[in-house]
């Protein structure tokens, strides 16, 4: 089995660690008052890579919680990746200077292809492409809009331009605790020929084991949010289980 990483998710809104249901800002649950302490806790349980989302930034179109993100990056020894509102080269440089290891482009990958391709050429593996799909089509602007671009088509095109990592979210599964759409994730990995991190729907440790079974086909990890905060997945136990099967 090839490498498979569990990414504990910290979604930041209003300076707190929250979760939304299907990206709906009106359906928010606050799980932790301090995203910094949440990051430290996930690292202490064995987390190898922290996934951060600036929800305010995704909606505003520019990073909003950047100071807090920098504080998180400095407070843990493991790398962090960040998505939400990254639209300009200044955003990219600023976040990298704050200590972020990998940036996630979502809306920009659809709306500003020249910028995305230039960024891939300049920063390579420091850039991941976030593909959030609703019924197979890419959603943008914090999932508020749905484009006419098919997820697999976008992945193929950007892989040809140097994208090495994709983060795929099936919006219909996000926050619903119904399990991930493994077939769609696997299909995107095979179509792009690159590593795909699954996001949305992971509910149990068994979901992670099933995803990791396709590591050799390009499913390189899974972002886990609500399941960790509700306790339906224990991070340390899940990591141990995956290591046992590796």
mmCIF file of C-alpha atoms in Angstrom:
data_model
loop_
_atom_site.group_PDB
_atom_site.id
_atom_site.type_symbol
_atom_site.label_atom_id
_atom_site.label_comp_id
_atom_site.label_asym_id
_atom_site.label_seq_id
_atom_site.Cartn_x
_atom_site.Cartn_y
_atom_site.Cartn_z
ATOM 1 C CA UNK A 1 0.000 0.000 0.000
ATOM 2 C CA UNK A 2 1.340 3.409 -0.948
ATOM 3 C CA UNK A 3 1.371 6.359 1.426
ATOM 4 C CA UNK A 4 -2.006 7.512 2.757
ATOM 5 C CA UNK A 5 -2.273 10.528 5.055
ATOM 6 C CA UNK A 6 -5.165 11.579 7.299
ATOM 7 C CA UNK A 7 -5.562 15.357 7.308
ATOM 8 C CA UNK A 8 -7.421 16.691 10.375
ATOM 9 C CA UNK A 9 -9.520 19.635 9.185
ATOM 10 C CA UNK A 10 -9.788 22.981 10.899
ATOM 11 C CA UNK A 11 -12.333 25.248 9.249
ATOM 12 C CA UNK A 12 -12.003 28.800 10.518
ATOM 13 C CA UNK A 13 -14.833 31.300 10.673
ATOM 14 C CA UNK A 14 -14.896 34.303 12.937
ATOM 15 C CA UNK A 15 -11.691 33.123 14.589
ATOM 16 C CA UNK A 16 -13.252 29.831 15.725
ATOM 17 C CA UNK A 17 -13.050 26.212 14.561
ATOM 18 C CA UNK A 18 -16.395 25.380 12.933
ATOM 19 C CA UNK A 19 -18.045 22.907 10.571
ATOM 20 C CA UNK A 20 -20.669 23.677 7.971
ATOM 21 C CA UNK A 21 -23.175 21.297 6.402
ATOM 22 C CA UNK A 22 -22.721 21.097 2.610
ATOM 23 C CA UNK A 23 -20.938 24.452 2.685
ATOM 24 C CA UNK A 24 -24.010 26.260 4.002
ATOM 25 C CA UNK A 25 -22.883 29.223 6.108
ATOM 26 C CA UNK A 26 -26.284 29.222 7.815
ATOM 27 C CA UNK A 27 -25.692 25.680 9.118
ATOM 28 C CA UNK A 28 -22.661 26.153 11.331
ATOM 29 C CA UNK A 29 -21.515 24.299 14.428
ATOM 30 C CA UNK A 30 -18.674 25.669 16.560
ATOM 31 C CA UNK A 31 -16.423 22.827 17.731
ATOM 32 C CA UNK A 32 -13.510 24.710 19.244
ATOM 33 C CA UNK A 33 -12.989 28.319 20.318
ATOM 34 C CA UNK A 34 -9.264 28.121 19.518
ATOM 35 C CA UNK A 35 -8.116 26.769 16.137
ATOM 36 C CA UNK A 36 -4.532 26.948 17.449
ATOM 37 C CA UNK A 37 -5.319 24.582 20.317
ATOM 38 C CA UNK A 38 -7.240 22.311 17.945
ATOM 39 C CA UNK A 39 -4.172 22.067 15.684
ATOM 40 C CA UNK A 40 -1.940 21.234 18.643
ATOM 41 C CA UNK A 41 -4.357 18.532 19.747
ATOM 42 C CA UNK A 42 -4.432 16.862 16.320
ATOM 43 C CA UNK A 43 -0.649 16.948 16.128
ATOM 44 C CA UNK A 44 -0.410 15.377 19.598
ATOM 45 C CA UNK A 45 -2.646 12.527 18.411
ATOM 46 C CA UNK A 46 -0.320 11.766 15.512
ATOM 47 C CA UNK A 47 -1.605 14.061 12.776
ATOM 48 C CA UNK A 48 1.038 14.360 10.053
ATOM 49 C CA UNK A 49 -0.454 17.276 8.113
ATOM 50 C CA UNK A 50 -3.060 19.864 9.173
ATOM 51 C CA UNK A 51 -5.734 21.048 6.743
ATOM 52 C CA UNK A 52 -6.960 24.623 7.239
ATOM 53 C CA UNK A 53 -9.822 26.381 5.501
ATOM 54 C CA UNK A 54 -10.369 30.117 5.783
ATOM 55 C CA UNK A 55 -14.160 30.126 5.386
ATOM 56 C CA UNK A 56 -14.332 33.882 5.750
ATOM 57 C CA UNK A 57 -11.669 34.170 3.079
ATOM 58 C CA UNK A 58 -13.503 31.843 0.700
ATOM 59 C CA UNK A 59 -16.563 34.057 0.922
ATOM 60 C CA UNK A 60 -14.665 37.373 0.790
ATOM 61 C CA UNK A 61 -12.352 36.363 -2.064
ATOM 62 C CA UNK A 62 -9.156 37.076 -0.139
ATOM 63 C CA UNK A 63 -7.504 35.651 3.014
ATOM 64 C CA UNK A 64 -9.207 36.949 6.161
ATOM 65 C CA UNK A 65 -7.865 34.779 8.991
ATOM 66 C CA UNK A 66 -4.247 35.008 7.845
ATOM 67 C CA UNK A 67 -2.848 36.130 11.210
ATOM 68 C CA UNK A 68 -4.476 33.158 12.914
ATOM 69 C CA UNK A 69 -3.254 30.825 10.159
ATOM 70 C CA UNK A 70 0.306 32.038 10.709
ATOM 71 C CA UNK A 71 -0.067 31.414 14.435
ATOM 72 C CA UNK A 72 -1.224 27.856 13.756
ATOM 73 C CA UNK A 73 1.682 27.202 11.371
ATOM 74 C CA UNK A 74 4.146 28.358 14.025
ATOM 75 C CA UNK A 75 2.490 26.376 16.820
ATOM 76 C CA UNK A 76 2.878 22.920 15.249
ATOM 77 C CA UNK A 77 5.848 20.999 13.877
ATOM 78 C CA UNK A 78 3.887 19.286 11.113
ATOM 79 C CA UNK A 79 3.113 21.008 7.785
ATOM 80 C CA UNK A 80 -0.160 22.840 7.178
ATOM 81 C CA UNK A 81 -2.098 23.385 3.986
ATOM 82 C CA UNK A 82 -4.540 26.237 3.525
ATOM 83 C CA UNK A 83 -7.442 27.002 1.224
ATOM 84 C CA UNK A 84 -9.981 29.796 1.079
ATOM 85 C CA UNK A 85 -9.845 33.058 -0.841
ATOM 86 C CA UNK A 86 -6.419 32.682 -2.431
ATOM 87 C CA UNK A 87 -6.702 34.722 -5.623
ATOM 88 C CA UNK A 88 -3.463 36.686 -6.135
ATOM 89 C CA UNK A 89 0.302 36.178 -6.133
ATOM 90 C CA UNK A 90 0.476 38.473 -3.101
ATOM 91 C CA UNK A 91 -1.900 36.132 -1.229
ATOM 92 C CA UNK A 92 0.366 33.222 -2.112
ATOM 93 C CA UNK A 93 3.597 34.916 -1.056
ATOM 94 C CA UNK A 94 2.043 36.192 2.165
ATOM 95 C CA UNK A 95 0.760 32.784 3.259
ATOM 96 C CA UNK A 96 4.026 31.038 2.394
ATOM 97 C CA UNK A 97 5.910 33.640 4.430
ATOM 98 C CA UNK A 98 3.602 32.865 7.356
ATOM 99 C CA UNK A 99 4.823 29.270 7.287
ATOM 100 C CA UNK A 100 2.139 27.549 5.238
ATOM 101 C CA UNK A 101 3.529 24.511 3.405
ATOM 102 C CA UNK A 102 0.894 24.065 0.704
ATOM 103 C CA UNK A 103 -1.738 26.349 -0.779
ATOM 104 C CA UNK A 104 -5.054 25.186 -2.154
ATOM 105 C CA UNK A 105 -6.534 26.937 -5.169
ATOM 106 C CA UNK A 106 -10.239 26.458 -5.735
ATOM 107 C CA UNK A 107 -12.158 29.307 -7.337
ATOM 108 C CA UNK A 108 -9.012 30.690 -8.974
ATOM 109 C CA UNK A 109 -8.464 27.392 -10.782
ATOM 110 C CA UNK A 110 -11.726 28.016 -12.641
ATOM 111 C CA UNK A 111 -11.875 31.791 -12.911
ATOM 112 C CA UNK A 112 -8.208 32.634 -13.507
ATOM 113 C CA UNK A 113 -6.540 29.822 -15.399
ATOM 114 C CA UNK A 114 -3.497 31.889 -16.387
ATOM 115 C CA UNK A 115 -2.789 32.693 -12.738
ATOM 116 C CA UNK A 116 -3.247 29.060 -11.749
ATOM 117 C CA UNK A 117 -0.925 27.748 -14.440
ATOM 118 C CA UNK A 118 1.704 30.365 -13.614
ATOM 119 C CA UNK A 119 1.512 29.421 -9.947
ATOM 120 C CA UNK A 120 1.893 25.721 -10.747
ATOM 121 C CA UNK A 121 4.932 26.527 -12.845
ATOM 122 C CA UNK A 122 6.528 28.649 -10.123
ATOM 123 C CA UNK A 123 5.671 26.750 -6.956
ATOM 124 C CA UNK A 124 5.016 23.176 -8.107
ATOM 125 C CA UNK A 125 4.155 20.868 -5.220
ATOM 126 C CA UNK A 126 3.434 23.811 -2.904
ATOM 127 C CA UNK A 127 0.158 24.236 -4.791
ATOM 128 C CA UNK A 128 -2.798 21.852 -4.601
ATOM 129 C CA UNK A 129 -5.937 22.207 -6.684
ATOM 130 C CA UNK A 130 -9.160 22.005 -4.732
ATOM 131 C CA UNK A 131 -11.960 20.577 -6.847
ATOM 132 C CA UNK A 132 -15.301 20.852 -5.101
ATOM 133 C CA UNK A 133 -18.004 19.184 -7.156
ATOM 134 C CA UNK A 134 -21.763 19.298 -7.141
ATOM 135 C CA UNK A 135 -23.265 16.606 -9.412
ATOM 136 C CA UNK A 136 -19.933 16.304 -11.216
ATOM 137 C CA UNK A 137 -19.513 20.042 -11.871
ATOM 138 C CA UNK A 138 -17.041 22.314 -10.117
ATOM 139 C CA UNK A 139 -18.430 24.704 -7.487
ATOM 140 C CA UNK A 140 -16.685 27.993 -6.693
ATOM 141 C CA UNK A 141 -16.739 30.936 -4.265
ATOM 142 C CA UNK A 142 -17.149 28.919 -1.103
ATOM 143 C CA UNK A 143 -19.563 26.570 -2.915
ATOM 144 C CA UNK A 144 -21.993 29.423 -3.479
ATOM 145 C CA UNK A 145 -21.750 29.110 -7.288
ATOM 146 C CA UNK A 146 -21.653 26.090 -9.606
ATOM 147 C CA UNK A 147 -19.658 26.336 -12.841
ATOM 148 C CA UNK A 148 -20.167 24.551 -16.165
ATOM 149 C CA UNK A 149 -16.791 22.839 -15.870
ATOM 150 C CA UNK A 150 -16.692 19.094 -15.233
ATOM 151 C CA UNK A 151 -14.431 18.025 -12.380
ATOM 152 C CA UNK A 152 -12.535 15.333 -14.308
ATOM 153 C CA UNK A 153 -11.951 17.624 -17.282
ATOM 154 C CA UNK A 154 -10.469 20.303 -15.030
ATOM 155 C CA UNK A 155 -8.230 17.747 -13.301
ATOM 156 C CA UNK A 156 -6.871 16.421 -16.596
ATOM 157 C CA UNK A 157 -6.158 19.922 -17.905
ATOM 158 C CA UNK A 158 -4.369 21.103 -14.768
ATOM 159 C CA UNK A 159 -2.415 17.870 -14.378
ATOM 160 C CA UNK A 160 -1.042 18.582 -17.846
ATOM 161 C CA UNK A 161 0.067 21.992 -16.552
ATOM 162 C CA UNK A 162 1.928 20.557 -13.566
ATOM 163 C CA UNK A 163 -0.642 19.999 -10.829
ATOM 164 C CA UNK A 164 0.551 17.137 -8.620
ATOM 165 C CA UNK A 165 -2.090 17.142 -5.883
ATOM 166 C CA UNK A 166 -5.860 17.490 -6.055
ATOM 167 C CA UNK A 167 -8.279 17.766 -3.156
ATOM 168 C CA UNK A 168 -11.676 16.468 -4.189
ATOM 169 C CA UNK A 169 -14.872 17.214 -2.311
ATOM 170 C CA UNK A 170 -18.253 15.795 -3.196
ATOM 171 C CA UNK A 171 -20.382 18.581 -1.723
ATOM 172 C CA UNK A 172 -23.405 16.319 -1.356
ATOM 173 C CA UNK A 173 -21.449 14.225 1.168
ATOM 174 C CA UNK A 174 -19.776 17.034 3.122
ATOM 175 C CA UNK A 175 -20.818 17.195 6.760
ATOM 176 C CA UNK A 176 -23.547 14.613 6.188
ATOM 177 C CA UNK A 177 -21.713 11.687 7.834
ATOM 178 C CA UNK A 178 -22.793 9.382 4.987
ATOM 179 C CA UNK A 179 -19.404 8.098 3.885
ATOM 180 C CA UNK A 180 -17.186 9.330 1.031
ATOM 181 C CA UNK A 181 -18.005 8.948 -2.662
ATOM 182 C CA UNK A 182 -15.119 6.552 -3.257
ATOM 183 C CA UNK A 183 -15.933 5.821 -6.883
ATOM 184 C CA UNK A 184 -15.890 9.522 -7.819
ATOM 185 C CA UNK A 185 -12.624 10.071 -5.941
ATOM 186 C CA UNK A 186 -10.974 7.063 -7.560
ATOM 187 C CA UNK A 187 -12.248 8.118 -10.981
ATOM 188 C CA UNK A 188 -10.713 11.574 -10.589
ATOM 189 C CA UNK A 189 -7.381 10.070 -9.514
ATOM 190 C CA UNK A 190 -7.300 7.763 -12.521
ATOM 191 C CA UNK A 191 -8.381 10.534 -14.898
ATOM 192 C CA UNK A 192 -5.713 12.971 -13.682
ATOM 193 C CA UNK A 193 -2.941 10.462 -13.062
ATOM 194 C CA UNK A 194 -2.051 12.403 -9.917
ATOM 195 C CA UNK A 195 -2.576 12.153 -6.171
ATOM 196 C CA UNK A 196 -6.084 12.928 -4.946
ATOM 197 C CA UNK A 197 -6.930 13.726 -1.333
ATOM 198 C CA UNK A 198 -10.505 12.798 -0.490
ATOM 199 C CA UNK A 199 -12.633 15.346 1.345
ATOM 200 C CA UNK A 200 -16.191 15.156 2.582
ATOM 201 C CA UNK A 201 -18.217 12.336 4.043
ATOM 202 C CA UNK A 202 -15.664 10.364 6.062
ATOM 203 C CA UNK A 203 -17.684 9.015 8.972
ATOM 204 C CA UNK A 204 -15.897 5.967 10.331
ATOM 205 C CA UNK A 205 -12.468 4.401 10.535
ATOM 206 C CA UNK A 206 -13.683 1.838 8.002
ATOM 207 C CA UNK A 207 -14.224 4.678 5.494
ATOM 208 C CA UNK A 208 -10.531 5.530 5.832
ATOM 209 C CA UNK A 209 -9.478 1.908 5.434
ATOM 210 C CA UNK A 210 -11.603 1.612 2.274
ATOM 211 C CA UNK A 211 -10.100 4.790 0.816
ATOM 212 C CA UNK A 212 -6.551 3.722 1.670
ATOM 213 C CA UNK A 213 -7.104 0.474 -0.235
ATOM 214 C CA UNK A 214 -6.922 2.604 -3.400
ATOM 215 C CA UNK A 215 -3.663 4.343 -2.493
ATOM 216 C CA UNK A 216 -1.941 2.547 -5.354
ATOM 217 C CA UNK A 217 -4.517 4.077 -7.732
ATOM 218 C CA UNK A 218 -3.852 7.607 -6.572
ATOM 219 C CA UNK A 219 -6.005 8.200 -3.481
ATOM 220 C CA UNK A 220 -3.282 9.730 -1.336
ATOM 221 C CA UNK A 221 -5.179 10.683 1.780
ATOM 222 C CA UNK A 222 -8.374 11.954 3.338
ATOM 223 C CA UNK A 223 -9.407 15.153 5.046
ATOM 224 C CA UNK A 224 -11.470 14.411 8.131
ATOM 225 C CA UNK A 225 -13.460 17.076 9.952
ATOM 226 C CA UNK A 226 -16.806 16.473 11.605
ATOM 227 C CA UNK A 227 -16.094 12.798 12.319
ATOM 228 C CA UNK A 228 -13.080 13.766 14.432
ATOM 229 C CA UNK A 229 -14.941 16.466 16.340
ATOM 230 C CA UNK A 230 -17.908 14.244 17.130
ATOM 231 C CA UNK A 231 -15.656 11.349 18.107
ATOM 232 C CA UNK A 232 -16.893 8.889 15.485
ATOM 233 C CA UNK A 233 -13.278 8.666 14.287
ATOM 234 C CA UNK A 234 -10.384 8.571 16.744
ATOM 235 C CA UNK A 235 -7.350 10.011 14.946
ATOM 236 C CA UNK A 236 -4.683 8.055 16.822
ATOM 237 C CA UNK A 237 -6.564 4.769 16.431
ATOM 238 C CA UNK A 238 -7.228 5.396 12.740
ATOM 239 C CA UNK A 239 -3.558 6.104 12.056
ATOM 240 C CA UNK A 240 -2.599 2.948 13.907
ATOM 241 C CA UNK A 241 -5.105 0.893 11.920
ATOM 242 C CA UNK A 242 -3.817 2.208 8.599
ATOM 243 C CA UNK A 243 -0.209 1.604 9.579
ATOM 244 C CA UNK A 244 -1.096 -1.963 10.519
ATOM 245 C CA UNK A 245 -2.469 -2.568 7.023
ATOM 246 C CA UNK A 246 0.397 -0.831 5.191
#
